PDB file of C-alpha atoms in Angstrom:
ATOM      1  CA  MET A 125     -13.988  22.353  10.798  1.00 82.00           C
ATOM      2  CA  GLU A 126     -10.230  22.115  10.400  1.00 88.00           C
ATOM      3  CA  ILE A 127      -8.232  20.105  12.908  1.00 92.00           C
ATOM      4  CA  ASN A 128      -4.460  20.382  13.231  1.00 95.00           C
ATOM      5  CA  ILE A 129      -3.340  16.852  14.082  1.00 96.00           C
ATOM      6  CA  SER A 130       0.049  18.007  15.412  1.00 96.00           C
ATOM      7  CA  TYR A 131      -1.552  20.462  17.842  1.00 96.00           C
ATOM      8  CA  GLU A 132      -4.176  17.955  19.011  1.00 96.00           C
ATOM      9  CA  ALA A 133      -1.546  15.215  19.426  1.00 96.00           C
ATOM     10  CA  LYS A 134       0.608  17.469  21.622  1.00 96.00           C
ATOM     11  CA  LYS A 135      -2.399  18.187  23.846  1.00 95.00           C
ATOM     12  CA  ILE A 136      -2.566  14.487  24.789  1.00 95.00           C
ATOM     13  CA  GLY A 137       1.194  14.015  25.176  1.00 95.00           C
ATOM     14  CA  LEU A 138       2.140  12.779  21.692  1.00 96.00           C
ATOM     15  CA  ASP A 139       4.806  14.231  19.421  1.00 95.00           C
ATOM     16  CA  ASN A 140       5.143  14.545  15.629  1.00 94.00           C
ATOM     17  CA  VAL A 141       5.813  10.810  15.121  1.00 95.00           C
ATOM     18  CA  LEU A 142       2.506   9.049  15.690  1.00 96.00           C
ATOM     19  CA  VAL A 143       2.651   5.343  16.495  1.00 95.00           C
ATOM     20  CA  LEU A 144       0.528   2.664  18.177  1.00 95.00           C
ATOM     21  CA  GLN A 145      -3.142   1.915  17.739  1.00 95.00           C
ATOM     22  CA  VAL A 146      -3.936   2.917  21.327  1.00 96.00           C
ATOM     23  CA  ASN A 147      -2.527   6.408  20.660  1.00 96.00           C
ATOM     24  CA  GLY A 148      -4.651   6.630  17.533  1.00 96.00           C
ATOM     25  CA  ARG A 149      -7.772   5.739  19.524  1.00 96.00           C
ATOM     26  CA  ASN A 150      -6.850   8.273  22.210  1.00 97.00           C
ATOM     27  CA  LEU A 151      -6.418  11.027  19.632  1.00 97.00           C
ATOM     28  CA  TYR A 152      -9.736  10.047  18.054  1.00 96.00           C
ATOM     29  CA  LYS A 153     -11.491  10.309  21.441  1.00 95.00           C
ATOM     30  CA  SER A 154      -9.872  13.688  22.142  1.00 94.00           C
ATOM     31  CA  ILE A 155     -10.882  15.085  18.750  1.00 92.00           C
ATOM     32  CA  LEU A 156     -14.397  13.637  19.031  1.00 89.00           C
ATOM     33  CA  LYS A 157     -14.796  15.414  22.380  1.00 89.00           C
ATOM     34  CA  LYS A 158     -13.669  18.682  20.767  1.00 85.00           C
ATOM     35  CA  ILE A 159     -16.122  18.194  17.896  1.00 82.00           C
ATOM     36  CA  TYR A 160     -19.046  17.657  20.263  1.00 81.00           C
ATOM     37  CA  GLU A 161     -18.055  20.487  22.619  1.00 80.00           C
ATOM     38  CA  ASN A 162     -18.113  22.927  19.709  1.00 73.00           C
ATOM     39  CA  ASN A 163     -21.217  21.454  18.045  1.00 69.00           C
ATOM     40  CA  GLU A 164     -18.982  21.077  14.992  1.00 59.00           C
ATOM     41  CA  TYR A 165     -20.490  17.677  14.162  1.00 57.00           C
ATOM     42  CA  LEU A 166     -23.188  19.598  12.290  1.00 57.00           C
ATOM     43  CA  LEU A 167     -20.717  20.880   9.700  1.00 62.00           C
ATOM     44  CA  ASP A 168     -20.325  19.502   6.183  1.00 62.00           C
ATOM     45  CA  ASN A 169     -16.869  18.064   6.655  1.00 82.00           C
ATOM     46  CA  ILE A 170     -13.837  17.709   8.867  1.00 87.00           C
ATOM     47  CA  VAL A 171     -10.471  18.712   7.424  1.00 91.00           C
ATOM     48  CA  LEU A 172      -7.493  16.977   9.038  1.00 95.00           C
ATOM     49  CA  SER A 173      -4.230  18.861   8.628  1.00 96.00           C
ATOM     50  CA  PHE A 174      -1.140  16.700   9.071  1.00 97.00           C
ATOM     51  CA  LYS A 175       1.176  19.734   8.929  1.00 96.00           C
ATOM     52  CA  GLY A 176       4.123  19.149  11.240  1.00 95.00           C
ATOM     53  CA  ILE A 177       3.586  15.392  11.471  1.00 97.00           C
ATOM     54  CA  MET A 178       6.739  13.619  10.338  1.00 96.00           C
ATOM     55  CA  CYS A 179       5.505  10.040  10.344  1.00 95.00           C
ATOM     56  CA  VAL A 180       2.557   7.847  11.276  1.00 96.00           C
ATOM     57  CA  ASP A 181       2.422   4.097  11.447  1.00 95.00           C
ATOM     58  CA  ILE A 182      -0.326   1.842  10.166  1.00 94.00           C
ATOM     59  CA  SER A 183      -1.552   0.855  13.627  1.00 95.00           C
ATOM     60  CA  PHE A 184      -1.959   4.515  14.630  1.00 96.00           C
ATOM     61  CA  LEU A 185      -3.966   5.196  11.472  1.00 95.00           C
ATOM     62  CA  GLU A 186      -6.127   2.154  12.159  1.00 94.00           C
ATOM     63  CA  GLY A 187      -6.966   3.428  15.647  1.00 94.00           C
ATOM     64  CA  PHE A 188      -7.463   7.015  14.516  1.00 96.00           C
ATOM     65  CA  LEU A 189      -8.747   7.183  10.947  1.00 93.00           C
ATOM     66  CA  THR A 190     -10.905   4.066  11.069  1.00 90.00           C
ATOM     67  CA  ASN A 191     -12.815   5.373  14.083  1.00 91.00           C
ATOM     68  CA  LEU A 192     -13.085   8.948  12.812  1.00 91.00           C
ATOM     69  CA  ASN A 193     -14.160   7.715   9.378  1.00 88.00           C
ATOM     70  CA  HIS A 194     -16.913   5.550  10.921  1.00 85.00           C
ATOM     71  CA  PHE A 195     -18.094   8.534  12.961  1.00 85.00           C
ATOM     72  CA  ILE A 196     -18.222  10.920  10.017  1.00 83.00           C
ATOM     73  CA  MET A 197     -19.847   8.377   7.683  1.00 78.00           C
ATOM     74  CA  GLY A 198     -22.788   8.311  10.070  1.00 70.00           C
ATOM     75  CA  LYS A 199     -23.396  12.001   9.410  1.00 68.00           C
ATOM     76  CA  SER A 200     -25.395  13.061   6.386  1.00 63.00           C
ATOM     77  CA  ASN A 201     -23.505  15.148   3.830  1.00 70.00           C
ATOM     78  CA  SER A 202     -20.253  14.944   5.797  1.00 78.00           C
ATOM     79  CA  THR A 203     -16.805  13.653   4.970  1.00 87.00           C
ATOM     80  CA  LEU A 204     -13.166  13.644   6.046  1.00 90.00           C
ATOM     81  CA  ILE A 205     -10.651  15.606   4.015  1.00 93.00           C
ATOM     82  CA  LEU A 206      -6.935  15.035   4.578  1.00 96.00           C
ATOM     83  CA  LYS A 207      -4.305  17.656   3.810  1.00 95.00           C
ATOM     84  CA  ASP A 208      -0.714  18.753   4.456  1.00 96.00           C
ATOM     85  CA  MET A 209       0.721  15.237   4.410  1.00 95.00           C
ATOM     86  CA  CYS A 210       4.460  14.819   3.953  1.00 95.00           C
ATOM     87  CA  LYS A 211       5.686  11.929   1.801  1.00 94.00           C
ATOM     88  CA  SER A 212       6.164   9.507   4.707  1.00 95.00           C
ATOM     89  CA  VAL A 213       2.664  10.177   6.066  1.00 96.00           C
ATOM     90  CA  GLU A 214       1.140   9.732   2.615  1.00 94.00           C
ATOM     91  CA  MET A 215       3.105   6.521   2.020  1.00 95.00           C
ATOM     92  CA  ASN A 216       1.906   5.051   5.319  1.00 95.00           C
ATOM     93  CA  LEU A 217      -1.645   6.190   4.592  1.00 96.00           C
ATOM     94  CA  ASN A 218      -1.505   4.225   1.335  1.00 94.00           C
ATOM     95  CA  ALA A 219      -0.044   1.229   3.189  1.00 95.00           C
ATOM     96  CA  PHE A 220      -2.860   1.514   5.756  1.00 95.00           C
ATOM     97  CA  ILE A 221      -5.460   1.540   2.973  1.00 94.00           C
ATOM     98  CA  LEU A 222      -3.951  -1.635   1.475  1.00 93.00           C
ATOM     99  CA  TYR A 223      -3.793  -3.267   4.906  1.00 93.00           C
ATOM    100  CA  TYR A 224      -7.386  -2.324   5.748  1.00 93.00           C
ATOM    101  CA  THR A 225      -8.660  -3.598   2.405  1.00 91.00           C
ATOM    102  CA  LYS A 226      -6.845  -6.918   2.817  1.00 92.00           C
ATOM    103  CA  ILE A 227      -7.653  -7.533   6.498  1.00 92.00           C
ATOM    104  CA  TYR A 228     -11.289  -6.368   6.508  1.00 89.00           C
ATOM    105  CA  ASN A 229     -12.094  -7.091   2.854  1.00 90.00           C
ATOM    106  CA  LYS A 230     -13.607  -3.593   2.594  1.00 86.00           C
ATOM    107  CA  ASN A 231     -12.559  -0.722   0.409  1.00 85.00           C
ATOM    108  CA  ILE A 232     -11.635   2.474   2.248  1.00 89.00           C
ATOM    109  CA  VAL A 233     -10.884   5.743   0.476  1.00 92.00           C
ATOM    110  CA  PHE A 234     -10.331   9.322   1.566  1.00 93.00           C
ATOM    111  CA  LEU A 235     -10.444  12.750   0.025  1.00 94.00           C
ATOM    112  CA  LYS A 236      -7.128  14.572  -0.049  1.00 95.00           C
ATOM    113  CA  MET A 237      -6.755  18.309  -0.570  1.00 93.00           C
ATOM    114  CA  ASN A 238      -3.759  19.521  -2.555  1.00 88.00           C
ATOM    115  CA  ASP A 239      -1.952  22.860  -2.213  1.00 85.00           C
ATOM    116  CA  VAL A 240      -4.465  24.669  -4.452  1.00 86.00           C
ATOM    117  CA  HIS A 241      -7.463  23.321  -2.492  1.00 86.00           C
ATOM    118  CA  GLU A 242      -8.502  20.738  -5.094  1.00 88.00           C
ATOM    119  CA  LEU A 243      -9.812  17.429  -3.829  1.00 91.00           C
ATOM    120  CA  ASP A 244      -8.763  14.039  -5.122  1.00 92.00           C
ATOM    121  CA  VAL A 245      -9.210  10.459  -4.007  1.00 94.00           C
ATOM    122  CA  VAL A 246      -6.614   8.526  -2.025  1.00 92.00           C
ATOM    123  CA  GLY A 247      -7.152   4.787  -2.109  1.00 90.00           C
ATOM    124  CA  ASN A 248      -8.260   2.024  -4.404  1.00 88.00           C
ATOM    125  CA  LEU A 249     -10.973   3.252  -6.754  1.00 91.00           C
ATOM    126  CA  SER A 250     -11.795   1.735 -10.130  1.00 93.00           C
ATOM    127  CA  ASN A 251     -11.083   3.845 -13.208  1.00 95.00           C
ATOM    128  CA  ARG A 252     -14.812   4.087 -13.933  1.00 96.00           C
ATOM    129  CA  LEU A 253     -15.608   5.376 -10.455  1.00 96.00           C
ATOM    130  CA  ARG A 254     -12.620   7.735 -10.533  1.00 95.00           C
ATOM    131  CA  GLU A 255     -13.756   9.142 -13.922  1.00 96.00           C
ATOM    132  CA  THR A 256     -17.287   9.579 -12.586  1.00 97.00           C
ATOM    133  CA  PHE A 257     -15.954  11.310  -9.465  1.00 96.00           C
ATOM    134  CA  HIS A 258     -13.889  13.732 -11.566  1.00 95.00           C
ATOM    135  CA  TYR A 259     -16.844  14.443 -13.857  1.00 97.00           C
ATOM    136  CA  VAL A 260     -19.052  15.362 -10.885  1.00 96.00           C
ATOM    137  CA  LYS A 261     -16.242  17.440  -9.393  1.00 93.00           C
ATOM    138  CA  MET A 262     -15.778  19.314 -12.679  1.00 94.00           C
ATOM    139  CA  HIS A 263     -19.516  19.964 -13.199  1.00 95.00           C
ATOM    140  CA  GLN A 264     -20.357  20.572  -9.514  1.00 90.00           C
ATOM    141  CA  SER A 265     -23.904  19.195  -9.769  1.00 92.00           C
ATOM    142  CA  VAL A 266     -25.039  16.271 -11.893  1.00 96.00           C
ATOM    143  CA  SER A 267     -27.925  13.841 -12.205  1.00 96.00           C
ATOM    144  CA  SER A 268     -27.787  10.134 -12.983  1.00 96.00           C
ATOM    145  CA  LYS A 269     -28.982  10.994 -16.480  1.00 96.00           C
ATOM    146  CA  ASP A 270     -26.041  13.384 -16.949  1.00 96.00           C
ATOM    147  CA  ILE A 271     -23.645  10.555 -16.071  1.00 97.00           C
ATOM    148  CA  ALA A 272     -25.481   8.058 -18.296  1.00 97.00           C
ATOM    149  CA  ASP A 273     -25.393  10.476 -21.237  1.00 97.00           C
ATOM    150  CA  HIS A 274     -21.775  11.523 -20.774  1.00 97.00           C
ATOM    151  CA  PHE A 275     -20.368   8.001 -20.391  1.00 97.00           C
ATOM    152  CA  SER A 276     -22.846   6.361 -22.800  1.00 96.00           C
ATOM    153  CA  ILE A 277     -24.023   3.890 -20.173  1.00 97.00           C
ATOM    154  CA  GLU A 278     -27.390   2.658 -18.947  1.00 97.00           C
ATOM    155  CA  LEU A 279     -29.184   4.850 -16.412  1.00 95.00           C
ATOM    156  CA  ASN A 280     -29.109   2.018 -13.863  1.00 96.00           C
ATOM    157  CA  THR A 281     -25.317   1.765 -14.237  1.00 96.00           C
ATOM    158  CA  ALA A 282     -24.986   5.523 -13.735  1.00 96.00           C
ATOM    159  CA  CYS A 283     -27.137   5.294 -10.583  1.00 95.00           C
ATOM    160  CA  ASN A 284     -24.978   2.456  -9.269  1.00 97.00           C
ATOM    161  CA  ARG A 285     -21.761   4.406  -9.839  1.00 97.00           C
ATOM    162  CA  LEU A 286     -23.089   7.499  -8.105  1.00 97.00           C
ATOM    163  CA  SER A 287     -24.509   5.468  -5.217  1.00 94.00           C
ATOM    164  CA  ARG A 288     -21.160   3.766  -4.736  1.00 94.00           C
ATOM    165  CA  LEU A 289     -19.360   7.143  -4.615  1.00 95.00           C
ATOM    166  CA  VAL A 290     -21.888   8.369  -2.033  1.00 92.00           C
ATOM    167  CA  LYS A 291     -21.416   5.197   0.033  1.00 90.00           C
ATOM    168  CA  LEU A 292     -17.644   5.768  -0.040  1.00 90.00           C
ATOM    169  CA  ASN A 293     -18.259   9.323   1.219  1.00 89.00           C
ATOM    170  CA  LEU A 294     -16.724  10.910  -1.876  1.00 93.00           C
ATOM    171  CA  LEU A 295     -19.935  12.642  -3.027  1.00 93.00           C
ATOM    172  CA  TYR A 296     -23.261  13.528  -1.486  1.00 90.00           C
ATOM    173  CA  PHE A 297     -26.725  13.978  -2.939  1.00 92.00           C
ATOM    174  CA  LYS A 298     -29.761  16.240  -2.596  1.00 91.00           C
ATOM    175  CA  ASP A 299     -33.310  15.860  -3.753  1.00 88.00           C
ATOM    176  CA  SER A 300     -33.914  18.461  -6.470  1.00 86.00           C
ATOM    177  CA  GLY A 301     -37.652  17.833  -6.591  1.00 87.00           C
ATOM    178  CA  ASN A 302     -37.165  16.068  -9.928  1.00 86.00           C
ATOM    179  CA  GLY A 303     -34.812  13.399  -8.601  1.00 87.00           C
ATOM    180  CA  TYR A 304     -31.428  13.399  -6.981  1.00 92.00           C
ATOM    181  CA  ILE A 305     -28.484  15.590  -7.868  1.00 95.00           C
ATOM    182  CA  TYR A 306     -24.993  14.562  -6.878  1.00 95.00           C
ATOM    183  CA  LEU A 307     -22.434  17.041  -5.613  1.00 92.00           C
ATOM    184  CA  PRO A 308     -18.764  17.011  -4.653  1.00 92.00           C
ATOM    185  CA  PHE A 309     -17.722  17.987  -1.158  1.00 87.00           C
ATOM    186  CA  GLU A 310     -16.189  21.424  -0.797  1.00 79.00           C
ATOM    187  CA  VAL A 311     -13.995  23.004   1.822  1.00 70.00           C
ATOM    188  CA  LYS A 312     -15.597  26.110   3.237  1.00 63.00           C
ATOM    189  CA  GLY A 313     -13.468  29.179   2.696  1.00 53.00           C
ATOM    190  CA  SER A 314     -11.459  27.704  -0.172  1.00 48.00           C
TER     191      SER A 314
END
């Protein structure tokens, strides 16, 4: 499901400069209602397009993204994907991530889609996890053994890396019958 933030914001009386935590929570509630009305919560992911949004502040992102991220993380094989962010939105997203990490002592990351529909990670991710993420993305389907062999690490370490990426909602897994395979999220239609 793709959601145009600018369009949804206008529906609740906001413009293309999004400020205040309460407005973020209100937009979250409005979008959540739309998701449930359309039974879209069953889909693999939610793509948030920031096209037309000139600026967001950290408090708005805390009210909006934190709540939406918690909602989507409760869904199996689902994630948020952000796209169409101008420089100021992306800068404030990065500031929000730093703020969230410092205040709540929790790491928060998001998937961002570029202009050619490739996904990358926005947020603080160790080089080892980032390399593992890119390896899975490149190979589309990998096992813990594949990761252990490729990076010359113990199988337990490979399992831990993959589990961490799943917990961060950057990958998902399926039971292949012979163990788990790990897969990157994809945007339908891309």
